[in-house]
Amino acid sequence: MNKFTKFIYAFLIIAVFTIATALGQDSWVNFKVQYDFYAPSESNFFMVEDTLNGDTVMYHAPSTSYEFLDTTINLNSGAYVITLTDNFGDGWLSNQPAWFKVENTCQGEIVNFNPLTQQFFTLDTLVNIW
């Protein structure tokens, strides 16, 4: 690796750290979610800070059957509750398997419901993000 490449890497690391610090967010998570056939009419998920304020940092409701979501959000490190909902109570079950994953580079896999086979109205999971 030459000096210019090292300089560019160092500059990018400093820039990312500066931006994250300026925004007040020091971590991130990636959601990979595969909904089932009935998702548009009965399913969603959200992620809430596990604090007195309980601010929602992520909410998603699918608009099509078998919708796939792959998105990354920035957030503060700390404790969060992730809630999957199914208004019918049978979970995210249909002909094709549904699944739900959360990960980041620091921790790797944080949540891995693959496949998502249990029945539920709500499925709560407490996670610590760092």
mmCIF file of N, CA and C in Angstrom:
data_model
loop_
_atom_site.group_PDB
_atom_site.id
_atom_site.type_symbol
_atom_site.label_atom_id
_atom_site.label_comp_id
_atom_site.label_asym_id
_atom_site.label_seq_id
_atom_site.Cartn_x
_atom_site.Cartn_y
_atom_site.Cartn_z
ATOM 1 N N MET A 1 0.850 -1.158 0.000
ATOM 2 C CA MET A 1 0.000 0.000 0.000
ATOM 3 C C MET A 1 0.907 1.236 0.000
ATOM 4 N N ASN A 2 0.693 2.135 -0.966
ATOM 5 C CA ASN A 2 1.539 3.323 -1.053
ATOM 6 C C ASN A 2 1.067 4.412 -0.087
ATOM 7 N N LYS A 3 1.853 5.487 0.029
ATOM 8 C CA LYS A 3 1.551 6.568 0.966
ATOM 9 C C LYS A 3 0.236 7.262 0.634
ATOM 10 N N PHE A 4 -0.056 7.441 -0.639
ATOM 11 C CA PHE A 4 -1.296 8.118 -1.035
ATOM 12 C C PHE A 4 -2.515 7.299 -0.611
ATOM 13 N N THR A 5 -2.458 5.992 -0.825
ATOM 14 C CA THR A 5 -3.564 5.122 -0.433
ATOM 15 C C THR A 5 -3.757 5.155 1.083
ATOM 16 N N LYS A 6 -2.656 5.112 1.845
ATOM 17 C CA LYS A 6 -2.742 5.190 3.300
ATOM 18 C C LYS A 6 -3.370 6.520 3.721
ATOM 19 N N PHE A 7 -2.987 7.601 3.054
ATOM 20 C CA PHE A 7 -3.544 8.922 3.360
ATOM 21 C C PHE A 7 -5.044 8.937 3.109
ATOM 22 N N ILE A 8 -5.479 8.385 1.981
ATOM 23 C CA ILE A 8 -6.906 8.356 1.648
ATOM 24 C C ILE A 8 -7.677 7.547 2.688
ATOM 25 N N TYR A 9 -7.166 6.375 3.083
ATOM 26 C CA TYR A 9 -7.830 5.564 4.101
ATOM 27 C C TYR A 9 -7.937 6.321 5.420
ATOM 28 N N ALA A 10 -6.844 6.954 5.829
ATOM 29 C CA ALA A 10 -6.851 7.726 7.077
ATOM 30 C C ALA A 10 -7.849 8.871 6.990
ATOM 31 N N PHE A 11 -7.888 9.558 5.853
ATOM 32 C CA PHE A 11 -8.820 10.666 5.664
ATOM 33 C C PHE A 11 -10.260 10.178 5.749
ATOM 34 N N LEU A 12 -10.570 9.045 5.120
ATOM 35 C CA LEU A 12 -11.926 8.507 5.147
ATOM 36 C C LEU A 12 -12.350 8.092 6.552
ATOM 37 N N ILE A 13 -11.445 7.483 7.289
ATOM 38 C CA ILE A 13 -11.762 7.075 8.660
ATOM 39 C C ILE A 13 -12.056 8.303 9.517
ATOM 40 N N ILE A 14 -11.236 9.322 9.395
ATOM 41 C CA ILE A 14 -11.454 10.552 10.159
ATOM 42 C C ILE A 14 -12.758 11.216 9.736
ATOM 43 N N ALA A 15 -13.040 11.243 8.450
ATOM 44 C CA ALA A 15 -14.276 11.867 7.958
ATOM 45 C C ALA A 15 -15.502 11.147 8.483
ATOM 46 N N VAL A 16 -15.500 9.833 8.439
ATOM 47 C CA VAL A 16 -16.639 9.060 8.935
ATOM 48 C C VAL A 16 -16.822 9.281 10.434
ATOM 49 N N PHE A 17 -15.725 9.257 11.191
ATOM 50 C CA PHE A 17 -15.803 9.494 12.633
ATOM 51 C C PHE A 17 -16.335 10.887 12.923
ATOM 52 N N THR A 18 -15.863 11.876 12.189
ATOM 53 C CA THR A 18 -16.301 13.252 12.393
ATOM 54 C C THR A 18 -17.784 13.417 12.094
ATOM 55 N N ILE A 19 -18.235 12.840 11.005
ATOM 56 C CA ILE A 19 -19.652 12.925 10.643
ATOM 57 C C ILE A 19 -20.516 12.226 11.686
ATOM 58 N N ALA A 20 -20.108 11.035 12.100
ATOM 59 C CA ALA A 20 -20.883 10.294 13.104
ATOM 60 C C ALA A 20 -20.929 11.055 14.423
ATOM 61 N N THR A 21 -19.819 11.651 14.815
ATOM 62 C CA THR A 21 -19.778 12.417 16.054
ATOM 63 C C THR A 21 -20.648 13.661 15.939
ATOM 64 N N ALA A 22 -20.581 14.326 14.812
ATOM 65 C CA ALA A 22 -21.373 15.545 14.613
ATOM 66 C C ALA A 22 -22.868 15.242 14.644
ATOM 67 N N LEU A 23 -23.242 14.102 14.143
ATOM 68 C CA LEU A 23 -24.652 13.719 14.140
ATOM 69 C C LEU A 23 -25.081 13.121 15.472
ATOM 70 N N GLY A 24 -24.122 12.855 16.337
ATOM 71 C CA GLY A 24 -24.446 12.311 17.645
ATOM 72 C C GLY A 24 -24.744 10.830 17.626
ATOM 73 N N GLN A 25 -24.436 10.155 16.560
ATOM 74 C CA GLN A 25 -24.691 8.724 16.459
ATOM 75 C C GLN A 25 -23.353 8.016 16.349
ATOM 76 N N ASP A 26 -23.183 6.971 17.136
ATOM 77 C CA ASP A 26 -21.896 6.317 17.173
ATOM 78 C C ASP A 26 -21.923 4.857 16.715
ATOM 79 N N SER A 27 -23.043 4.427 16.163
ATOM 80 C CA SER A 27 -23.124 3.049 15.687
ATOM 81 C C SER A 27 -24.144 2.953 14.552
ATOM 82 N N TRP A 28 -24.366 1.738 14.080
ATOM 83 C CA TRP A 28 -25.338 1.501 13.010
ATOM 84 C C TRP A 28 -25.746 0.038 13.050
ATOM 85 N N VAL A 29 -26.870 -0.254 12.419
ATOM 86 C CA VAL A 29 -27.304 -1.641 12.226
ATOM 87 C C VAL A 29 -27.887 -1.800 10.832
ATOM 88 N N ASN A 30 -27.770 -2.985 10.320
ATOM 89 C CA ASN A 30 -28.342 -3.337 9.022
ATOM 90 C C ASN A 30 -29.464 -4.338 9.251
ATOM 91 N N PHE A 31 -30.617 -4.056 8.655
ATOM 92 C CA PHE A 31 -31.766 -4.958 8.702
ATOM 93 C C PHE A 31 -31.882 -5.671 7.364
ATOM 94 N N LYS A 32 -32.004 -6.983 7.414
ATOM 95 C CA LYS A 32 -32.336 -7.787 6.243
ATOM 96 C C LYS A 32 -33.591 -8.563 6.623
ATOM 97 N N VAL A 33 -34.696 -8.230 5.956
ATOM 98 C CA VAL A 33 -35.991 -8.774 6.346
ATOM 99 C C VAL A 33 -36.700 -9.338 5.115
ATOM 100 N N GLN A 34 -37.125 -10.585 5.226
ATOM 101 C CA GLN A 34 -37.934 -11.219 4.192
ATOM 102 C C GLN A 34 -39.303 -11.493 4.790
ATOM 103 N N TYR A 35 -40.301 -10.748 4.322
ATOM 104 C CA TYR A 35 -41.668 -10.918 4.823
ATOM 105 C C TYR A 35 -42.347 -12.108 4.138
ATOM 106 N N ASP A 36 -43.487 -12.512 4.673
ATOM 107 C CA ASP A 36 -44.258 -13.602 4.086
ATOM 108 C C ASP A 36 -45.322 -13.058 3.119
ATOM 109 N N PHE A 37 -46.145 -13.927 2.596
ATOM 110 C CA PHE A 37 -47.163 -13.560 1.616
ATOM 111 C C PHE A 37 -48.191 -12.574 2.178
ATOM 112 N N TYR A 38 -48.579 -12.775 3.433
ATOM 113 C CA TYR A 38 -49.652 -11.974 4.028
ATOM 114 C C TYR A 38 -49.162 -10.666 4.653
ATOM 115 N N ALA A 39 -47.912 -10.380 4.535
ATOM 116 C CA ALA A 39 -47.290 -9.231 5.209
ATOM 117 C C ALA A 39 -47.987 -7.892 4.992
ATOM 118 N N PRO A 40 -48.392 -7.536 3.778
ATOM 119 C CA PRO A 40 -48.985 -6.198 3.600
ATOM 120 C C PRO A 40 -50.244 -5.972 4.446
ATOM 121 N N SER A 41 -50.960 -7.038 4.749
ATOM 122 C CA SER A 41 -52.206 -6.871 5.498
ATOM 123 C C SER A 41 -52.060 -7.116 6.994
ATOM 124 N N GLU A 42 -50.899 -7.684 7.435
ATOM 125 C CA GLU A 42 -50.843 -8.034 8.850
ATOM 126 C C GLU A 42 -49.496 -7.895 9.547
ATOM 127 N N SER A 43 -48.431 -7.497 8.869
ATOM 128 C CA SER A 43 -47.112 -7.543 9.498
ATOM 129 C C SER A 43 -46.376 -6.211 9.455
ATOM 130 N N ASN A 44 -45.504 -6.019 10.442
ATOM 131 C CA ASN A 44 -44.562 -4.907 10.457
ATOM 132 C C ASN A 44 -43.538 -5.175 11.547
ATOM 133 N N PHE A 45 -42.528 -4.304 11.640
ATOM 134 C CA PHE A 45 -41.609 -4.376 12.761
ATOM 135 C C PHE A 45 -41.154 -2.972 13.112
ATOM 136 N N PHE A 46 -40.720 -2.817 14.352
ATOM 137 C CA PHE A 46 -40.162 -1.543 14.776
ATOM 138 C C PHE A 46 -39.089 -1.777 15.826
ATOM 139 N N MET A 47 -38.221 -0.774 15.963
ATOM 140 C CA MET A 47 -37.119 -0.822 16.922
ATOM 141 C C MET A 47 -37.207 0.430 17.777
ATOM 142 N N VAL A 48 -37.221 0.243 19.111
ATOM 143 C CA VAL A 48 -37.427 1.331 20.064
ATOM 144 C C VAL A 48 -36.273 1.344 21.062
ATOM 145 N N GLU A 49 -35.792 2.549 21.393
ATOM 146 C CA GLU A 49 -34.786 2.670 22.431
ATOM 147 C C GLU A 49 -35.357 2.171 23.747
ATOM 148 N N ASP A 50 -34.582 1.417 24.485
ATOM 149 C CA ASP A 50 -35.019 0.886 25.777
ATOM 150 C C ASP A 50 -34.649 1.889 26.873
ATOM 151 N N THR A 51 -35.248 3.079 26.794
ATOM 152 C CA THR A 51 -35.007 4.154 27.762
ATOM 153 C C THR A 51 -36.345 4.714 28.210
ATOM 154 N N LEU A 52 -36.295 5.723 29.055
ATOM 155 C CA LEU A 52 -37.542 6.360 29.494
ATOM 156 C C LEU A 52 -38.285 6.996 28.324
ATOM 157 N N ASN A 53 -37.531 7.565 27.361
ATOM 158 C CA ASN A 53 -38.170 8.195 26.203
ATOM 159 C C ASN A 53 -38.765 7.166 25.254
ATOM 160 N N GLY A 54 -38.088 6.054 25.076
ATOM 161 C CA GLY A 54 -38.585 5.008 24.199
ATOM 162 C C GLY A 54 -38.781 5.444 22.760
ATOM 163 N N ASP A 55 -37.849 6.246 22.243
ATOM 164 C CA ASP A 55 -37.976 6.746 20.875
ATOM 165 C C ASP A 55 -37.876 5.619 19.851
ATOM 166 N N THR A 56 -38.754 5.659 18.867
ATOM 167 C CA THR A 56 -38.704 4.699 17.771
ATOM 168 C C THR A 56 -37.617 5.127 16.802
ATOM 169 N N VAL A 57 -36.661 4.227 16.540
ATOM 170 C CA VAL A 57 -35.576 4.547 15.616
ATOM 171 C C VAL A 57 -35.774 3.891 14.252
ATOM 172 N N MET A 58 -36.681 2.905 14.186
ATOM 173 C CA MET A 58 -36.944 2.229 12.914
ATOM 174 C C MET A 58 -38.350 1.666 12.946
ATOM 175 N N TYR A 59 -39.066 1.847 11.844
ATOM 176 C CA TYR A 59 -40.381 1.236 11.663
ATOM 177 C C TYR A 59 -40.499 0.868 10.194
ATOM 178 N N HIS A 60 -41.017 -0.316 9.921
ATOM 179 C CA HIS A 60 -41.250 -0.704 8.530
ATOM 180 C C HIS A 60 -42.480 -1.581 8.432
ATOM 181 N N ALA A 61 -43.344 -1.240 7.482
ATOM 182 C CA ALA A 61 -44.514 -2.051 7.140
ATOM 183 C C ALA A 61 -44.436 -2.326 5.641
ATOM 184 N N PRO A 62 -44.479 -3.572 5.247
ATOM 185 C CA PRO A 62 -44.365 -3.911 3.828
ATOM 186 C C PRO A 62 -45.598 -3.503 3.033
ATOM 187 N N SER A 63 -45.389 -3.294 1.751
ATOM 188 C CA SER A 63 -46.504 -2.913 0.876
ATOM 189 C C SER A 63 -46.824 -3.982 -0.165
ATOM 190 N N THR A 64 -45.982 -5.026 -0.255
ATOM 191 C CA THR A 64 -46.222 -6.112 -1.208
ATOM 192 C C THR A 64 -45.970 -7.460 -0.531
ATOM 193 N N SER A 65 -46.552 -8.493 -1.064
ATOM 194 C CA SER A 65 -46.289 -9.845 -0.587
ATOM 195 C C SER A 65 -44.833 -10.205 -0.832
ATOM 196 N N TYR A 66 -44.251 -10.945 0.088
ATOM 197 C CA TYR A 66 -42.864 -11.395 0.014
ATOM 198 C C TYR A 66 -41.876 -10.245 -0.172
ATOM 199 N N GLU A 67 -42.212 -9.088 0.374
ATOM 200 C CA GLU A 67 -41.303 -7.939 0.247
ATOM 201 C C GLU A 67 -39.990 -8.231 0.969
ATOM 202 N N PHE A 68 -38.882 -7.774 0.377
ATOM 203 C CA PHE A 68 -37.557 -7.906 0.975
ATOM 204 C C PHE A 68 -37.036 -6.521 1.309
ATOM 205 N N LEU A 69 -36.534 -6.346 2.524
ATOM 206 C CA LEU A 69 -35.966 -5.079 2.967
ATOM 207 C C LEU A 69 -34.504 -5.289 3.319
ATOM 208 N N ASP A 70 -33.636 -4.451 2.796
ATOM 209 C CA ASP A 70 -32.215 -4.437 3.152
ATOM 210 C C ASP A 70 -31.845 -2.974 3.349
ATOM 211 N N THR A 71 -31.764 -2.545 4.609
ATOM 212 C CA THR A 71 -31.499 -1.139 4.892
ATOM 213 C C THR A 71 -30.617 -1.000 6.120
ATOM 214 N N THR A 72 -29.862 0.077 6.149
ATOM 215 C CA THR A 72 -28.960 0.372 7.256
ATOM 216 C C THR A 72 -29.356 1.700 7.876
ATOM 217 N N ILE A 73 -29.369 1.750 9.209
ATOM 218 C CA ILE A 73 -29.666 3.003 9.906
ATOM 219 C C ILE A 73 -28.545 3.326 10.894
ATOM 220 N N ASN A 74 -28.304 4.597 11.100
ATOM 221 C CA ASN A 74 -27.359 5.062 12.109
ATOM 222 C C ASN A 74 -28.124 5.280 13.406
ATOM 223 N N LEU A 75 -27.484 4.951 14.522
ATOM 224 C CA LEU A 75 -28.108 5.138 15.820
ATOM 225 C C LEU A 75 -27.046 5.222 16.906
ATOM 226 N N ASN A 76 -27.475 5.537 18.105
ATOM 227 C CA ASN A 76 -26.572 5.569 19.253
ATOM 228 C C ASN A 76 -26.428 4.170 19.823
ATOM 229 N N SER A 77 -25.257 3.868 20.348
ATOM 230 C CA SER A 77 -25.092 2.583 21.014
ATOM 231 C C SER A 77 -25.979 2.563 22.258
ATOM 232 N N GLY A 78 -26.429 1.378 22.621
ATOM 233 C CA GLY A 78 -27.299 1.235 23.782
ATOM 234 C C GLY A 78 -28.253 0.076 23.621
ATOM 235 N N ALA A 79 -29.235 0.026 24.506
ATOM 236 C CA ALA A 79 -30.220 -1.057 24.513
ATOM 237 C C ALA A 79 -31.446 -0.660 23.697
ATOM 238 N N TYR A 80 -31.964 -1.609 22.925
ATOM 239 C CA TYR A 80 -33.137 -1.405 22.075
ATOM 240 C C TYR A 80 -34.028 -2.627 22.151
ATOM 241 N N VAL A 81 -35.314 -2.415 21.917
ATOM 242 C CA VAL A 81 -36.261 -3.525 21.801
ATOM 243 C C VAL A 81 -36.743 -3.563 20.359
ATOM 244 N N ILE A 82 -36.601 -4.715 19.735
ATOM 245 C CA ILE A 82 -37.103 -4.930 18.379
ATOM 246 C C ILE A 82 -38.384 -5.749 18.503
ATOM 247 N N THR A 83 -39.452 -5.247 17.882
ATOM 248 C CA THR A 83 -40.750 -5.927 17.959
ATOM 249 C C THR A 83 -41.237 -6.271 16.563
ATOM 250 N N LEU A 84 -41.462 -7.547 16.325
ATOM 251 C CA LEU A 84 -42.105 -8.011 15.100
ATOM 252 C C LEU A 84 -43.575 -8.216 15.428
ATOM 253 N N THR A 85 -44.459 -7.776 14.552
ATOM 254 C CA THR A 85 -45.887 -7.946 14.798
ATOM 255 C C THR A 85 -46.555 -8.715 13.668
ATOM 256 N N ASP A 86 -47.595 -9.422 14.039
ATOM 257 C CA ASP A 86 -48.433 -10.136 13.089
ATOM 258 C C ASP A 86 -49.862 -10.056 13.612
ATOM 259 N N ASN A 87 -50.698 -9.278 12.972
ATOM 260 C CA ASN A 87 -52.059 -9.026 13.454
ATOM 261 C C ASN A 87 -52.938 -10.266 13.499
ATOM 262 N N PHE A 88 -52.624 -11.292 12.699
ATOM 263 C CA PHE A 88 -53.433 -12.506 12.671
ATOM 264 C C PHE A 88 -53.027 -13.480 13.779
ATOM 265 N N GLY A 89 -51.748 -13.402 14.210
ATOM 266 C CA GLY A 89 -51.282 -14.258 15.296
ATOM 267 C C GLY A 89 -50.622 -15.540 14.882
ATOM 268 N N ASP A 90 -50.479 -15.762 13.580
ATOM 269 C CA ASP A 90 -49.825 -16.986 13.129
ATOM 270 C C ASP A 90 -48.345 -16.776 12.825
ATOM 271 N N GLY A 91 -47.808 -15.587 13.097
ATOM 272 C CA GLY A 91 -46.410 -15.308 12.776
ATOM 273 C C GLY A 91 -46.254 -15.012 11.302
ATOM 274 N N TRP A 92 -45.047 -14.964 10.858
ATOM 275 C CA TRP A 92 -44.774 -14.659 9.446
ATOM 276 C C TRP A 92 -44.615 -15.971 8.687
ATOM 277 N N LEU A 93 -45.708 -16.711 8.577
ATOM 278 C CA LEU A 93 -45.688 -18.035 7.966
ATOM 279 C C LEU A 93 -46.540 -18.062 6.712
ATOM 280 N N SER A 94 -46.011 -18.614 5.660
ATOM 281 C CA SER A 94 -46.762 -18.872 4.426
ATOM 282 C C SER A 94 -45.942 -19.852 3.593
ATOM 283 N N ASN A 95 -46.177 -19.903 2.289
ATOM 284 C CA ASN A 95 -45.510 -20.892 1.436
ATOM 285 C C ASN A 95 -43.997 -20.740 1.385
ATOM 286 N N GLN A 96 -43.509 -19.505 1.357
ATOM 287 C CA GLN A 96 -42.065 -19.274 1.330
ATOM 288 C C GLN A 96 -41.617 -18.819 2.716
ATOM 289 N N PRO A 97 -40.458 -19.272 3.155
ATOM 290 C CA PRO A 97 -40.031 -18.915 4.510
ATOM 291 C C PRO A 97 -39.714 -17.420 4.644
ATOM 292 N N ALA A 98 -40.139 -16.862 5.760
ATOM 293 C CA ALA A 98 -39.810 -15.478 6.098
ATOM 294 C C ALA A 98 -38.631 -15.505 7.067
ATOM 295 N N TRP A 99 -37.867 -14.416 7.107
ATOM 296 C CA TRP A 99 -36.764 -14.328 8.052
ATOM 297 C C TRP A 99 -36.473 -12.879 8.399
ATOM 298 N N PHE A 100 -35.707 -12.699 9.500
ATOM 299 C CA PHE A 100 -35.416 -11.372 10.028
ATOM 300 C C PHE A 100 -34.012 -11.395 10.604
ATOM 301 N N LYS A 101 -33.136 -10.499 10.104
ATOM 302 C CA LYS A 101 -31.749 -10.443 10.572
ATOM 303 C C LYS A 101 -31.350 -9.000 10.860
ATOM 304 N N VAL A 102 -30.547 -8.841 11.902
ATOM 305 C CA VAL A 102 -29.959 -7.548 12.242
ATOM 306 C C VAL A 102 -28.486 -7.799 12.496
ATOM 307 N N GLU A 103 -27.630 -6.919 11.938
ATOM 308 C CA GLU A 103 -26.190 -7.092 12.113
ATOM 309 C C GLU A 103 -25.468 -5.758 11.974
ATOM 310 N N ASN A 104 -24.234 -5.726 12.441
ATOM 311 C CA ASN A 104 -23.319 -4.630 12.152
ATOM 312 C C ASN A 104 -21.903 -5.194 12.138
ATOM 313 N N THR A 105 -20.948 -4.392 11.736
ATOM 314 C CA THR A 105 -19.581 -4.882 11.604
ATOM 315 C C THR A 105 -18.956 -5.210 12.953
ATOM 316 N N CYS A 106 -19.207 -4.376 13.958
ATOM 317 C CA CYS A 106 -18.596 -4.582 15.278
ATOM 318 C C CYS A 106 -19.060 -5.872 15.939
ATOM 319 N N GLN A 107 -20.346 -6.132 15.912
ATOM 320 C CA GLN A 107 -20.911 -7.270 16.623
ATOM 321 C C GLN A 107 -21.186 -8.464 15.733
ATOM 322 N N GLY A 108 -21.217 -8.247 14.443
ATOM 323 C CA GLY A 108 -21.614 -9.323 13.545
ATOM 324 C C GLY A 108 -23.115 -9.520 13.622
ATOM 325 N N GLU A 109 -23.529 -10.763 13.732
ATOM 326 C CA GLU A 109 -24.954 -11.080 13.788
ATOM 327 C C GLU A 109 -25.524 -10.739 15.168
ATOM 328 N N ILE A 110 -26.558 -9.904 15.196
ATOM 329 C CA ILE A 110 -27.191 -9.497 16.453
ATOM 330 C C ILE A 110 -28.497 -10.260 16.658
ATOM 331 N N VAL A 111 -29.297 -10.363 15.608
ATOM 332 C CA VAL A 111 -30.545 -11.144 15.620
ATOM 333 C C VAL A 111 -30.559 -11.975 14.347
ATOM 334 N N ASN A 112 -30.904 -13.244 14.482
ATOM 335 C CA ASN A 112 -31.023 -14.101 13.300
ATOM 336 C C ASN A 112 -32.201 -15.048 13.486
ATOM 337 N N PHE A 113 -33.344 -14.644 12.984
ATOM 338 C CA PHE A 113 -34.516 -15.510 12.950
ATOM 339 C C PHE A 113 -34.625 -16.022 11.514
ATOM 340 N N ASN A 114 -33.866 -17.071 11.205
ATOM 341 C CA ASN A 114 -33.837 -17.599 9.845
ATOM 342 C C ASN A 114 -33.832 -19.119 9.893
ATOM 343 N N PRO A 115 -34.964 -19.753 9.582
ATOM 344 C CA PRO A 115 -36.234 -19.159 9.181
ATOM 345 C C PRO A 115 -37.043 -18.729 10.404
ATOM 346 N N LEU A 116 -38.025 -17.914 10.165
ATOM 347 C CA LEU A 116 -38.923 -17.426 11.214
ATOM 348 C C LEU A 116 -40.127 -18.357 11.229
ATOM 349 N N THR A 117 -40.141 -19.305 12.167
ATOM 350 C CA THR A 117 -41.152 -20.367 12.143
ATOM 351 C C THR A 117 -42.133 -20.335 13.300
ATOM 352 N N GLN A 118 -41.895 -19.496 14.298
ATOM 353 C CA GLN A 118 -42.802 -19.498 15.446
ATOM 354 C C GLN A 118 -44.043 -18.653 15.200
ATOM 355 N N GLN A 119 -45.117 -19.002 15.889
ATOM 356 C CA GLN A 119 -46.353 -18.238 15.798
ATOM 357 C C GLN A 119 -46.334 -17.144 16.862
ATOM 358 N N PHE A 120 -46.820 -15.938 16.495
ATOM 359 C CA PHE A 120 -46.823 -14.820 17.431
ATOM 360 C C PHE A 120 -47.756 -13.713 16.948
ATOM 361 N N PHE A 121 -48.247 -12.948 17.895
ATOM 362 C CA PHE A 121 -48.865 -11.651 17.611
ATOM 363 C C PHE A 121 -47.769 -10.590 17.673
ATOM 364 N N THR A 122 -46.961 -10.651 18.759
ATOM 365 C CA THR A 122 -45.780 -9.788 18.878
ATOM 366 C C THR A 122 -44.611 -10.641 19.330
ATOM 367 N N LEU A 123 -43.465 -10.349 18.779
ATOM 368 C CA LEU A 123 -42.228 -11.043 19.134
ATOM 369 C C LEU A 123 -41.213 -9.968 19.496
ATOM 370 N N ASP A 124 -40.929 -9.835 20.805
ATOM 371 C CA ASP A 124 -40.013 -8.802 21.290
ATOM 372 C C ASP A 124 -38.634 -9.397 21.551
ATOM 373 N N THR A 125 -37.615 -8.643 21.171
ATOM 374 C CA THR A 125 -36.235 -9.049 21.397
ATOM 375 C C THR A 125 -35.442 -7.848 21.893
ATOM 376 N N LEU A 126 -34.784 -7.992 23.031
ATOM 377 C CA LEU A 126 -33.929 -6.934 23.566
ATOM 378 C C LEU A 126 -32.532 -7.122 23.007
ATOM 379 N N VAL A 127 -31.961 -6.063 22.439
ATOM 380 C CA VAL A 127 -30.610 -6.124 21.886
ATOM 381 C C VAL A 127 -29.781 -4.972 22.434
ATOM 382 N N ASN A 128 -28.487 -5.204 22.543
ATOM 383 C CA ASN A 128 -27.540 -4.150 22.911
ATOM 384 C C ASN A 128 -26.664 -3.859 21.713
ATOM 385 N N ILE A 129 -26.663 -2.620 21.291
ATOM 386 C CA ILE A 129 -25.875 -2.199 20.128
ATOM 387 C C ILE A 129 -24.654 -1.460 20.622
ATOM 388 N N TRP A 130 -23.467 -1.794 20.094
ATOM 389 C CA TRP A 130 -22.256 -1.068 20.415
ATOM 390 C C TRP A 130 -21.470 -0.763 19.207
#
